[in-house]
mmCIF file of C-alpha atoms and ligand atoms in Angstrom:
data_model
loop_
_atom_site.group_PDB
_atom_site.id
_atom_site.type_symbol
_atom_site.label_atom_id
_atom_site.label_comp_id
_atom_site.label_asym_id
_atom_site.label_seq_id
_atom_site.Cartn_x
_atom_site.Cartn_y
_atom_site.Cartn_z
ATOM 1 C CA MET A 1 22.663 24.460 -2.930
ATOM 2 C CA LEU A 2 19.232 26.051 -2.598
ATOM 3 C CA LEU A 3 18.469 24.154 0.630
ATOM 4 C CA LYS A 4 21.889 24.056 2.285
ATOM 5 C CA ASP A 5 21.654 22.608 5.824
ATOM 6 C CA LYS A 6 17.859 22.797 5.872
ATOM 7 C CA THR A 7 15.831 19.921 7.294
ATOM 8 C CA VAL A 8 13.054 18.702 5.032
ATOM 9 C CA ILE A 9 10.306 16.294 6.075
ATOM 10 C CA ILE A 10 8.561 14.510 3.192
ATOM 11 C CA THR A 11 5.635 12.168 3.760
ATOM 12 C CA GLY A 12 5.173 9.151 1.497
ATOM 13 C CA ALA A 13 8.781 9.554 0.364
ATOM 14 C CA SER A 14 9.635 5.896 -0.227
ATOM 15 C CA ARG A 15 8.780 6.095 -3.938
ATOM 16 C CA GLY A 16 7.279 8.190 -6.720
ATOM 17 C CA ILE A 17 7.076 11.969 -6.442
ATOM 18 C CA GLY A 18 8.084 11.970 -2.761
ATOM 19 C CA ARG A 19 11.249 10.002 -3.466
ATOM 20 C CA ALA A 20 12.266 12.216 -6.376
ATOM 21 C CA ALA A 21 11.699 15.280 -4.188
ATOM 22 C CA ALA A 22 13.776 13.774 -1.367
ATOM 23 C CA VAL A 23 16.739 13.116 -3.662
ATOM 24 C CA GLU A 24 16.636 16.589 -5.212
ATOM 25 C CA CYS A 25 16.286 18.301 -1.814
ATOM 26 C CA ALA A 26 19.340 16.353 -0.627
ATOM 27 C CA ARG A 27 21.237 17.328 -3.782
ATOM 28 C CA GLN A 28 20.393 20.907 -2.884
ATOM 29 C CA GLY A 29 21.981 20.468 0.558
ATOM 30 C CA ALA A 30 19.118 19.357 2.803
ATOM 31 C CA ASN A 31 18.879 16.563 5.357
ATOM 32 C CA ILE A 32 15.726 14.511 4.960
ATOM 33 C CA ILE A 33 13.165 12.892 7.221
ATOM 34 C CA ILE A 34 11.579 10.185 5.084
ATOM 35 C CA GLY A 35 8.008 9.565 6.187
ATOM 36 C CA TYR A 36 6.655 6.215 5.008
ATOM 37 C CA SER A 37 3.643 4.046 5.757
ATOM 38 C CA GLY A 38 5.514 1.964 8.332
ATOM 39 C CA SER A 39 4.942 -1.298 6.487
ATOM 40 C CA GLU A 40 7.789 -3.822 6.476
ATOM 41 C CA SER A 41 7.431 -4.114 2.703
ATOM 42 C CA SER A 42 8.371 -0.425 2.277
ATOM 43 C CA ARG A 43 11.516 -0.739 4.389
ATOM 44 C CA PRO A 44 13.905 -1.890 1.575
ATOM 45 C CA ALA A 45 12.847 1.107 -0.537
ATOM 46 C CA VAL A 46 13.446 3.402 2.440
ATOM 47 C CA GLU A 47 16.909 1.884 3.060
ATOM 48 C CA ASP A 48 17.736 2.326 -0.611
ATOM 49 C CA LEU A 49 16.723 6.008 -0.442
ATOM 50 C CA ILE A 50 18.727 6.562 2.758
ATOM 51 C CA ASN A 51 21.793 5.121 0.998
ATOM 52 C CA GLU A 52 21.286 7.375 -2.011
ATOM 53 C CA ILE A 53 20.932 10.477 0.175
ATOM 54 C CA GLU A 54 23.974 9.536 2.258
ATOM 55 C CA SER A 55 25.992 9.079 -0.926
ATOM 56 C CA LEU A 56 25.168 12.727 -1.657
ATOM 57 C CA GLY A 57 26.775 13.637 1.667
ATOM 58 C CA ARG A 58 23.517 14.403 3.477
ATOM 59 C CA GLY A 59 21.670 12.709 6.317
ATOM 60 C CA ALA A 60 18.390 10.826 6.105
ATOM 61 C CA VAL A 61 16.197 9.017 8.613
ATOM 62 C CA GLY A 62 13.174 6.845 7.831
ATOM 63 C CA VAL A 63 10.173 7.227 10.117
ATOM 64 C CA GLY A 64 7.181 4.871 10.017
ATOM 65 C CA ALA A 65 4.400 7.430 9.788
ATOM 66 C CA PRO A 66 0.960 6.307 8.590
ATOM 67 C CA ALA A 67 -0.556 9.377 6.940
ATOM 68 C CA GLU A 68 -4.031 8.762 8.382
ATOM 69 C CA ASP A 69 -2.789 8.786 11.998
ATOM 70 C CA PRO A 70 -3.304 12.222 13.626
ATOM 71 C CA ASP A 71 -0.131 11.669 15.714
ATOM 72 C CA THR A 72 2.065 11.140 12.669
ATOM 73 C CA GLY A 73 3.026 14.812 12.303
ATOM 74 C CA ASP A 74 4.317 14.946 15.891
ATOM 75 C CA LYS A 75 6.350 11.804 15.275
ATOM 76 C CA LEU A 76 7.956 13.244 12.144
ATOM 77 C CA VAL A 77 8.716 16.523 13.897
ATOM 78 C CA GLU A 78 10.274 14.729 16.888
ATOM 79 C CA ALA A 79 12.577 12.854 14.511
ATOM 80 C CA ALA A 80 13.583 16.096 12.776
ATOM 81 C CA VAL A 81 14.359 17.722 16.123
ATOM 82 C CA SER A 82 16.294 14.794 17.551
ATOM 83 C CA HIS A 83 18.302 13.904 14.417
ATOM 84 C CA PHE A 84 18.763 17.315 12.836
ATOM 85 C CA ASP A 85 18.127 20.951 13.688
ATOM 86 C CA GLY A 86 14.313 21.094 13.719
ATOM 87 C CA VAL A 87 12.098 21.483 10.640
ATOM 88 C CA ASP A 88 12.552 24.004 7.836
ATOM 89 C CA VAL A 89 10.377 22.450 5.147
ATOM 90 C CA PHE A 90 7.391 20.137 5.377
ATOM 91 C CA VAL A 91 6.171 18.423 2.210
ATOM 92 C CA ASN A 92 2.812 16.690 2.585
ATOM 93 C CA ASN A 93 2.991 14.192 -0.256
ATOM 94 C CA ALA A 94 1.555 10.846 0.922
ATOM 95 C CA GLY A 95 -1.637 9.980 -0.889
ATOM 96 C CA ILE A 96 -3.763 7.242 -2.416
ATOM 97 C CA CYS A 97 -6.199 7.074 -5.311
ATOM 98 C CA PRO A 98 -7.950 3.712 -5.486
ATOM 99 C CA PHE A 99 -9.852 4.389 -8.738
ATOM 100 C CA HIS A 100 -13.510 3.435 -8.262
ATOM 101 C CA SER A 101 -16.918 4.261 -9.724
ATOM 102 C CA PHE A 102 -19.125 6.634 -7.737
ATOM 103 C CA LEU A 103 -22.507 4.953 -7.385
ATOM 104 C CA ASP A 104 -21.110 1.878 -5.675
ATOM 105 C CA MET A 105 -18.169 3.473 -3.869
ATOM 106 C CA PRO A 106 -17.591 1.435 -0.701
ATOM 107 C CA ARG A 107 -17.828 3.587 2.384
ATOM 108 C CA GLU A 108 -14.475 2.349 3.650
ATOM 109 C CA THR A 109 -12.745 3.316 0.377
ATOM 110 C CA TYR A 110 -14.111 6.851 0.631
ATOM 111 C CA LEU A 111 -13.231 7.217 4.324
ATOM 112 C CA LYS A 112 -9.749 5.760 3.922
ATOM 113 C CA THR A 113 -8.999 8.109 1.035
ATOM 114 C CA VAL A 114 -10.139 11.184 2.940
ATOM 115 C CA ASP A 115 -8.308 10.125 6.113
ATOM 116 C CA THR A 116 -5.062 9.433 4.268
ATOM 117 C CA ASN A 117 -5.031 12.360 1.866
ATOM 118 C CA LEU A 118 -6.688 15.160 3.822
ATOM 119 C CA ASN A 119 -7.450 14.520 7.495
ATOM 120 C CA GLY A 120 -3.947 13.233 8.194
ATOM 121 C CA ALA A 121 -2.482 16.153 6.255
ATOM 122 C CA PHE A 122 -4.320 18.681 8.420
ATOM 123 C CA PHE A 123 -2.767 17.343 11.623
ATOM 124 C CA ALA A 124 0.668 16.870 10.074
ATOM 125 C CA VAL A 125 0.731 20.429 8.730
ATOM 126 C CA GLN A 126 -0.404 21.664 12.157
ATOM 127 C CA ALA A 127 2.432 19.789 13.896
ATOM 128 C CA ALA A 128 5.060 21.063 11.450
ATOM 129 C CA ALA A 129 3.757 24.631 11.714
ATOM 130 C CA ASN A 130 3.827 24.590 15.524
ATOM 131 C CA GLN A 131 7.446 23.445 15.467
ATOM 132 C CA MET A 132 8.367 26.121 12.907
ATOM 133 C CA LYS A 133 6.676 28.741 15.103
ATOM 134 C CA ARG A 134 8.632 27.517 18.161
ATOM 135 C CA GLN A 135 11.892 27.718 16.214
ATOM 136 C CA GLY A 136 11.135 31.293 15.171
ATOM 137 C CA ARG A 137 12.943 31.138 11.824
ATOM 138 C CA GLY A 138 9.986 30.734 9.474
ATOM 139 C CA GLY A 139 9.621 27.794 7.132
ATOM 140 C CA ALA A 140 7.952 26.415 4.044
ATOM 141 C CA ILE A 141 5.025 24.014 3.800
ATOM 142 C CA ILE A 142 4.106 22.387 0.509
ATOM 143 C CA ALA A 143 1.046 20.221 -0.043
ATOM 144 C CA VAL A 144 1.138 17.909 -3.031
ATOM 145 C CA SER A 145 -2.374 18.568 -4.301
ATOM 146 C CA SER A 146 -3.211 17.874 -7.962
ATOM 147 C CA ILE A 147 -4.647 19.097 -11.229
ATOM 148 C CA SER A 148 -7.570 17.108 -9.787
ATOM 149 C CA ALA A 149 -8.166 19.950 -7.333
ATOM 150 C CA LEU A 150 -9.372 21.942 -10.351
ATOM 151 C CA VAL A 151 -11.069 19.329 -12.533
ATOM 152 C CA GLY A 152 -13.095 16.193 -11.928
ATOM 153 C CA GLY A 153 -12.577 12.501 -12.486
ATOM 154 C CA GLY A 154 -15.498 10.071 -12.794
ATOM 155 C CA MET A 155 -13.490 7.345 -11.062
ATOM 156 C CA GLN A 156 -12.014 9.797 -8.549
ATOM 157 C CA THR A 157 -15.049 11.222 -6.718
ATOM 158 C CA HIS A 158 -13.477 10.307 -3.378
ATOM 159 C CA TYR A 159 -10.042 11.629 -4.386
ATOM 160 C CA THR A 160 -10.614 14.981 -6.093
ATOM 161 C CA PRO A 161 -12.275 16.554 -3.018
ATOM 162 C CA THR A 162 -9.181 15.669 -0.955
ATOM 163 C CA LYS A 163 -6.947 17.414 -3.483
ATOM 164 C CA ALA A 164 -9.194 20.489 -3.563
ATOM 165 C CA GLY A 165 -9.144 20.351 0.239
ATOM 166 C CA LEU A 166 -5.337 20.403 0.322
ATOM 167 C CA LEU A 167 -5.253 23.396 -1.986
ATOM 168 C CA SER A 168 -7.730 25.198 0.243
ATOM 169 C CA LEU A 169 -5.776 24.182 3.361
ATOM 170 C CA MET A 170 -2.653 25.820 1.928
ATOM 171 C CA GLN A 171 -4.566 29.003 1.101
ATOM 172 C CA SER A 172 -5.961 29.322 4.631
ATOM 173 C CA CYS A 173 -2.681 28.303 6.276
ATOM 174 C CA ALA A 174 -0.860 30.941 4.229
ATOM 175 C CA ILE A 175 -2.985 33.503 6.065
ATOM 176 C CA ALA A 176 -2.782 31.826 9.471
ATOM 177 C CA LEU A 177 0.995 31.276 9.308
ATOM 178 C CA GLY A 178 2.204 34.299 7.320
ATOM 179 C CA PRO A 179 2.824 36.271 10.542
ATOM 180 C CA TYR A 180 5.382 33.599 11.554
ATOM 181 C CA GLY A 181 7.194 33.733 8.223
ATOM 182 C CA ILE A 182 5.835 30.316 7.285
ATOM 183 C CA ARG A 183 4.956 30.068 3.589
ATOM 184 C CA CYS A 184 2.289 27.583 2.453
ATOM 185 C CA ASN A 185 1.836 26.547 -1.148
ATOM 186 C CA ALA A 186 0.123 23.832 -3.164
ATOM 187 C CA LEU A 187 1.817 21.857 -5.916
ATOM 188 C CA LEU A 188 -0.580 20.569 -8.580
ATOM 189 C CA PRO A 189 0.919 17.724 -10.631
ATOM 190 C CA GLY A 190 -0.829 16.602 -13.815
ATOM 191 C CA THR A 191 -0.656 12.931 -14.769
ATOM 192 C CA ILE A 192 2.636 11.521 -13.578
ATOM 193 C CA GLU A 193 3.511 7.865 -14.139
ATOM 194 C CA THR A 194 3.901 6.286 -10.705
ATOM 195 C CA ASP A 195 2.520 3.342 -8.748
ATOM 196 C CA ILE A 196 -0.612 5.347 -7.862
ATOM 197 C CA ASN A 197 -1.914 5.097 -11.430
ATOM 198 C CA LYS A 198 -0.025 2.065 -12.737
ATOM 199 C CA ASP A 199 -3.181 -0.036 -13.086
ATOM 200 C CA ASP A 200 -5.248 2.824 -14.489
ATOM 201 C CA LEU A 201 -2.622 3.639 -17.123
ATOM 202 C CA ALA A 202 -2.115 -0.037 -17.990
ATOM 203 C CA ASP A 203 -5.147 0.573 -20.201
ATOM 204 C CA THR A 204 -3.327 1.645 -23.373
ATOM 205 C CA ASP A 205 -6.235 3.712 -24.692
ATOM 206 C CA LYS A 206 -6.484 5.647 -21.445
ATOM 207 C CA ARG A 207 -2.721 6.205 -21.331
ATOM 208 C CA GLU A 208 -2.633 7.458 -24.915
ATOM 209 C CA TYR A 209 -5.634 9.701 -24.285
ATOM 210 C CA MET A 210 -3.985 11.289 -21.228
ATOM 211 C CA ALA A 211 -0.707 11.799 -23.113
ATOM 212 C CA SER A 212 -2.557 13.285 -26.091
ATOM 213 C CA ARG A 213 -4.160 15.875 -23.784
ATOM 214 C CA THR A 214 -0.704 17.097 -22.781
ATOM 215 C CA PRO A 215 0.769 19.882 -24.948
ATOM 216 C CA LEU A 216 4.319 18.864 -23.985
ATOM 217 C CA GLY A 217 3.540 15.498 -25.559
ATOM 218 C CA ARG A 218 4.233 13.081 -22.747
ATOM 219 C CA LEU A 219 3.028 12.089 -19.296
ATOM 220 C CA GLY A 220 5.027 13.351 -16.329
ATOM 221 C CA ARG A 221 7.838 11.648 -14.442
ATOM 222 C CA PRO A 222 8.423 11.999 -10.692
ATOM 223 C CA GLU A 223 11.601 14.013 -11.417
ATOM 224 C CA ASP A 224 9.474 16.661 -13.185
ATOM 225 C CA LEU A 225 8.068 17.634 -9.787
ATOM 226 C CA ALA A 226 11.359 17.750 -7.902
ATOM 227 C CA GLY A 227 12.533 21.138 -9.193
ATOM 228 C CA PRO A 228 9.206 22.879 -8.508
ATOM 229 C CA ILE A 229 9.166 21.412 -4.969
ATOM 230 C CA VAL A 230 12.715 22.652 -4.321
ATOM 231 C CA PHE A 231 11.746 26.071 -5.683
ATOM 232 C CA LEU A 232 8.731 26.399 -3.358
ATOM 233 C CA ALA A 233 10.850 25.141 -0.439
ATOM 234 C CA SER A 234 13.717 27.547 -1.062
ATOM 235 C CA ASP A 235 14.337 31.227 -0.480
ATOM 236 C CA MET A 236 13.964 31.713 -4.246
ATOM 237 C CA ALA A 237 10.236 31.632 -3.386
ATOM 238 C CA GLN A 238 10.549 33.922 -0.356
ATOM 239 C CA TYR A 239 7.516 36.041 -1.392
ATOM 240 C CA VAL A 240 5.407 33.127 -2.653
ATOM 241 C CA THR A 241 2.664 31.977 -0.312
ATOM 242 C CA GLY A 242 -0.934 30.845 -0.790
ATOM 243 C CA ALA A 243 -0.047 29.994 -4.380
ATOM 244 C CA SER A 244 -0.830 26.953 -6.519
ATOM 245 C CA LEU A 245 1.760 25.729 -8.966
ATOM 246 C CA LEU A 246 0.477 23.502 -11.777
ATOM 247 C CA VAL A 247 3.142 21.124 -13.084
ATOM 248 C CA ASP A 248 1.190 19.268 -15.738
ATOM 249 C CA GLY A 249 2.868 19.711 -19.126
ATOM 250 C CA GLY A 250 0.017 22.080 -20.001
ATOM 251 C CA MET A 251 -2.773 19.527 -19.571
ATOM 252 C CA TYR A 252 -5.115 21.816 -17.611
ATOM 253 C CA VAL A 253 -5.256 24.619 -20.168
ATOM 254 C CA ASN A 254 -5.635 22.270 -23.138
ATOM 255 C CA LEU A 255 -9.255 22.812 -24.114
ATOM 256 C CA GLN A 256 -8.793 23.137 -27.899
HETATM 257 P P1 NAD B 1 2.991 6.673 -5.293
HETATM 258 O O1 NAD B 1 1.947 5.671 -5.074
HETATM 259 O O2 NAD B 1 4.247 6.273 -5.976
HETATM 260 O O3 NAD B 1 3.411 7.377 -3.934
HETATM 261 C C1 NAD B 1 2.535 7.554 -2.870
HETATM 262 C C2 NAD B 1 3.339 7.553 -1.607
HETATM 263 O O4 NAD B 1 2.452 7.691 -0.499
HETATM 264 C C3 NAD B 1 4.071 6.216 -1.430
HETATM 265 O O5 NAD B 1 5.346 6.445 -0.878
HETATM 266 C C4 NAD B 1 3.176 5.483 -0.456
HETATM 267 O O6 NAD B 1 3.859 4.510 0.327
HETATM 268 C C5 NAD B 1 2.712 6.641 0.407
HETATM 269 N N1 NAD B 1 1.518 6.299 1.161
HETATM 270 C C6 NAD B 1 0.360 5.765 0.704
HETATM 271 N N2 NAD B 1 -0.480 5.548 1.724
HETATM 272 C C7 NAD B 1 0.168 5.951 2.842
HETATM 273 C C8 NAD B 1 -0.165 5.993 4.201
HETATM 274 N N3 NAD B 1 -1.348 5.556 4.637
HETATM 275 N N4 NAD B 1 0.746 6.473 5.071
HETATM 276 C C9 NAD B 1 1.956 6.908 4.665
HETATM 277 N N5 NAD B 1 2.332 6.897 3.379
HETATM 278 C C10 NAD B 1 1.448 6.422 2.492
HETATM 279 O O7 NAD B 1 2.287 7.854 -6.098
HETATM 280 P P2 NAD B 1 2.730 9.367 -6.396
HETATM 281 O O8 NAD B 1 2.149 9.685 -7.701
HETATM 282 O O9 NAD B 1 4.173 9.575 -6.185
HETATM 283 O O10 NAD B 1 1.871 10.140 -5.300
HETATM 284 C C11 NAD B 1 2.393 11.147 -4.454
HETATM 285 C C12 NAD B 1 1.367 12.255 -4.300
HETATM 286 O O11 NAD B 1 1.210 12.898 -5.546
HETATM 287 C C13 NAD B 1 -0.028 11.775 -3.882
HETATM 288 O O12 NAD B 1 -0.533 12.630 -2.888
HETATM 289 C C14 NAD B 1 -0.831 11.924 -5.157
HETATM 290 O O13 NAD B 1 -2.184 12.165 -4.913
HETATM 291 C C15 NAD B 1 -0.152 13.106 -5.786
HETATM 292 N N6 NAD B 1 -0.407 13.237 -7.202
HETATM 293 C C16 NAD B 1 -0.008 12.256 -8.052
HETATM 294 C C17 NAD B 1 -0.274 12.408 -9.402
HETATM 295 C C18 NAD B 1 0.103 11.364 -10.407
HETATM 296 O O14 NAD B 1 -0.386 11.446 -11.540
HETATM 297 N N7 NAD B 1 0.956 10.411 -10.076
HETATM 298 C C19 NAD B 1 -0.926 13.543 -9.860
HETATM 299 C C20 NAD B 1 -1.297 14.506 -8.966
HETATM 300 C C21 NAD B 1 -1.033 14.343 -7.627
HETATM 301 C C1 RM4 B 2 -3.898 12.824 -10.261
HETATM 302 C C2 RM4 B 2 -4.469 12.919 -11.653
HETATM 303 C C3 RM4 B 2 -3.890 11.812 -12.440
HETATM 304 C C4 RM4 B 2 -4.138 10.498 -11.755
HETATM 305 C C5 RM4 B 2 -3.581 10.548 -10.369
HETATM 306 C C6 RM4 B 2 -3.846 9.300 -9.583
HETATM 307 O O1 RM4 B 2 -4.385 13.771 -9.400
HETATM 308 O O2 RM4 B 2 -5.864 12.817 -11.598
HETATM 309 O O3 RM4 B 2 -4.438 11.803 -13.753
HETATM 310 O O4 RM4 B 2 -3.522 9.470 -12.492
HETATM 311 O O5 RM4 B 2 -4.146 11.605 -9.668
#
């Protein structure tokens, strides 16, 4: 029960890494605000997650919260205040990576990626931090960045800068928010099999290449990130702020 009676907001929690984190946080005693895109097609997945969390004896509320909307953070915070006891943990997880070559990258693809992954995150983190400051009991903010904050991707020239930006945002926020007892850390997943890279990894050669780069011998699963997210959210990490935690099966260090 590392998060007993805490309230955790997770953006993009309807599936993938965000969903796995939501379930594990609930298992550890937290109530969850499930941020999702707001699309009708996501609603069944959100209902399914609410049911799973309730079966663990915890509360969960789904909030339609498009990541690119600067007002989304306020909306998520309002839900946490009205349904539970404010916000203890904010996990900025929502993100997209529409793989595309650089030289002909459509402007709208670039702008949408930056708005969704980084600009929206800035305002959401700001909203969560202001609420945590008002509450006066500290808090934890986790940005789901990526191994791609540290290395490039030829088909990810729009995406990797957003992930580096999130890492940098957590470093600066750690300084800005430390005086309020608010810890800010970046989680850097490696290659995790989810919907975000389903098409990319449908290429068997690419999939095998990515797996072969991983010393632990397999690609990641969403559940592999849940424990590290709980750790950063919990008091076990009470002196951890401004840090980056790679969870990549060793992929980053695997030069030779
Ligand atoms: P995913 O596609 O399963 O999940 C992404 C989540 O973000 C979904 O719930 C989706 O609905 C939500 N989302 C997308 N656009 C949104 C929007 N405009 N507003 C609100 N929600 C929106 O993929 P995932 O792998 O679970 O991705 C989660 C995070 O992990 C992303 O930020 C991604 O960049 C990061 N990440 C993933 C990997 C990987 O290999 N899968 C590696 C490193 C980092
Ligand atoms: C990650 C990393 C993975 C990729 C996903 C979409 O940051 O680059 O390899 O599949 O993004």
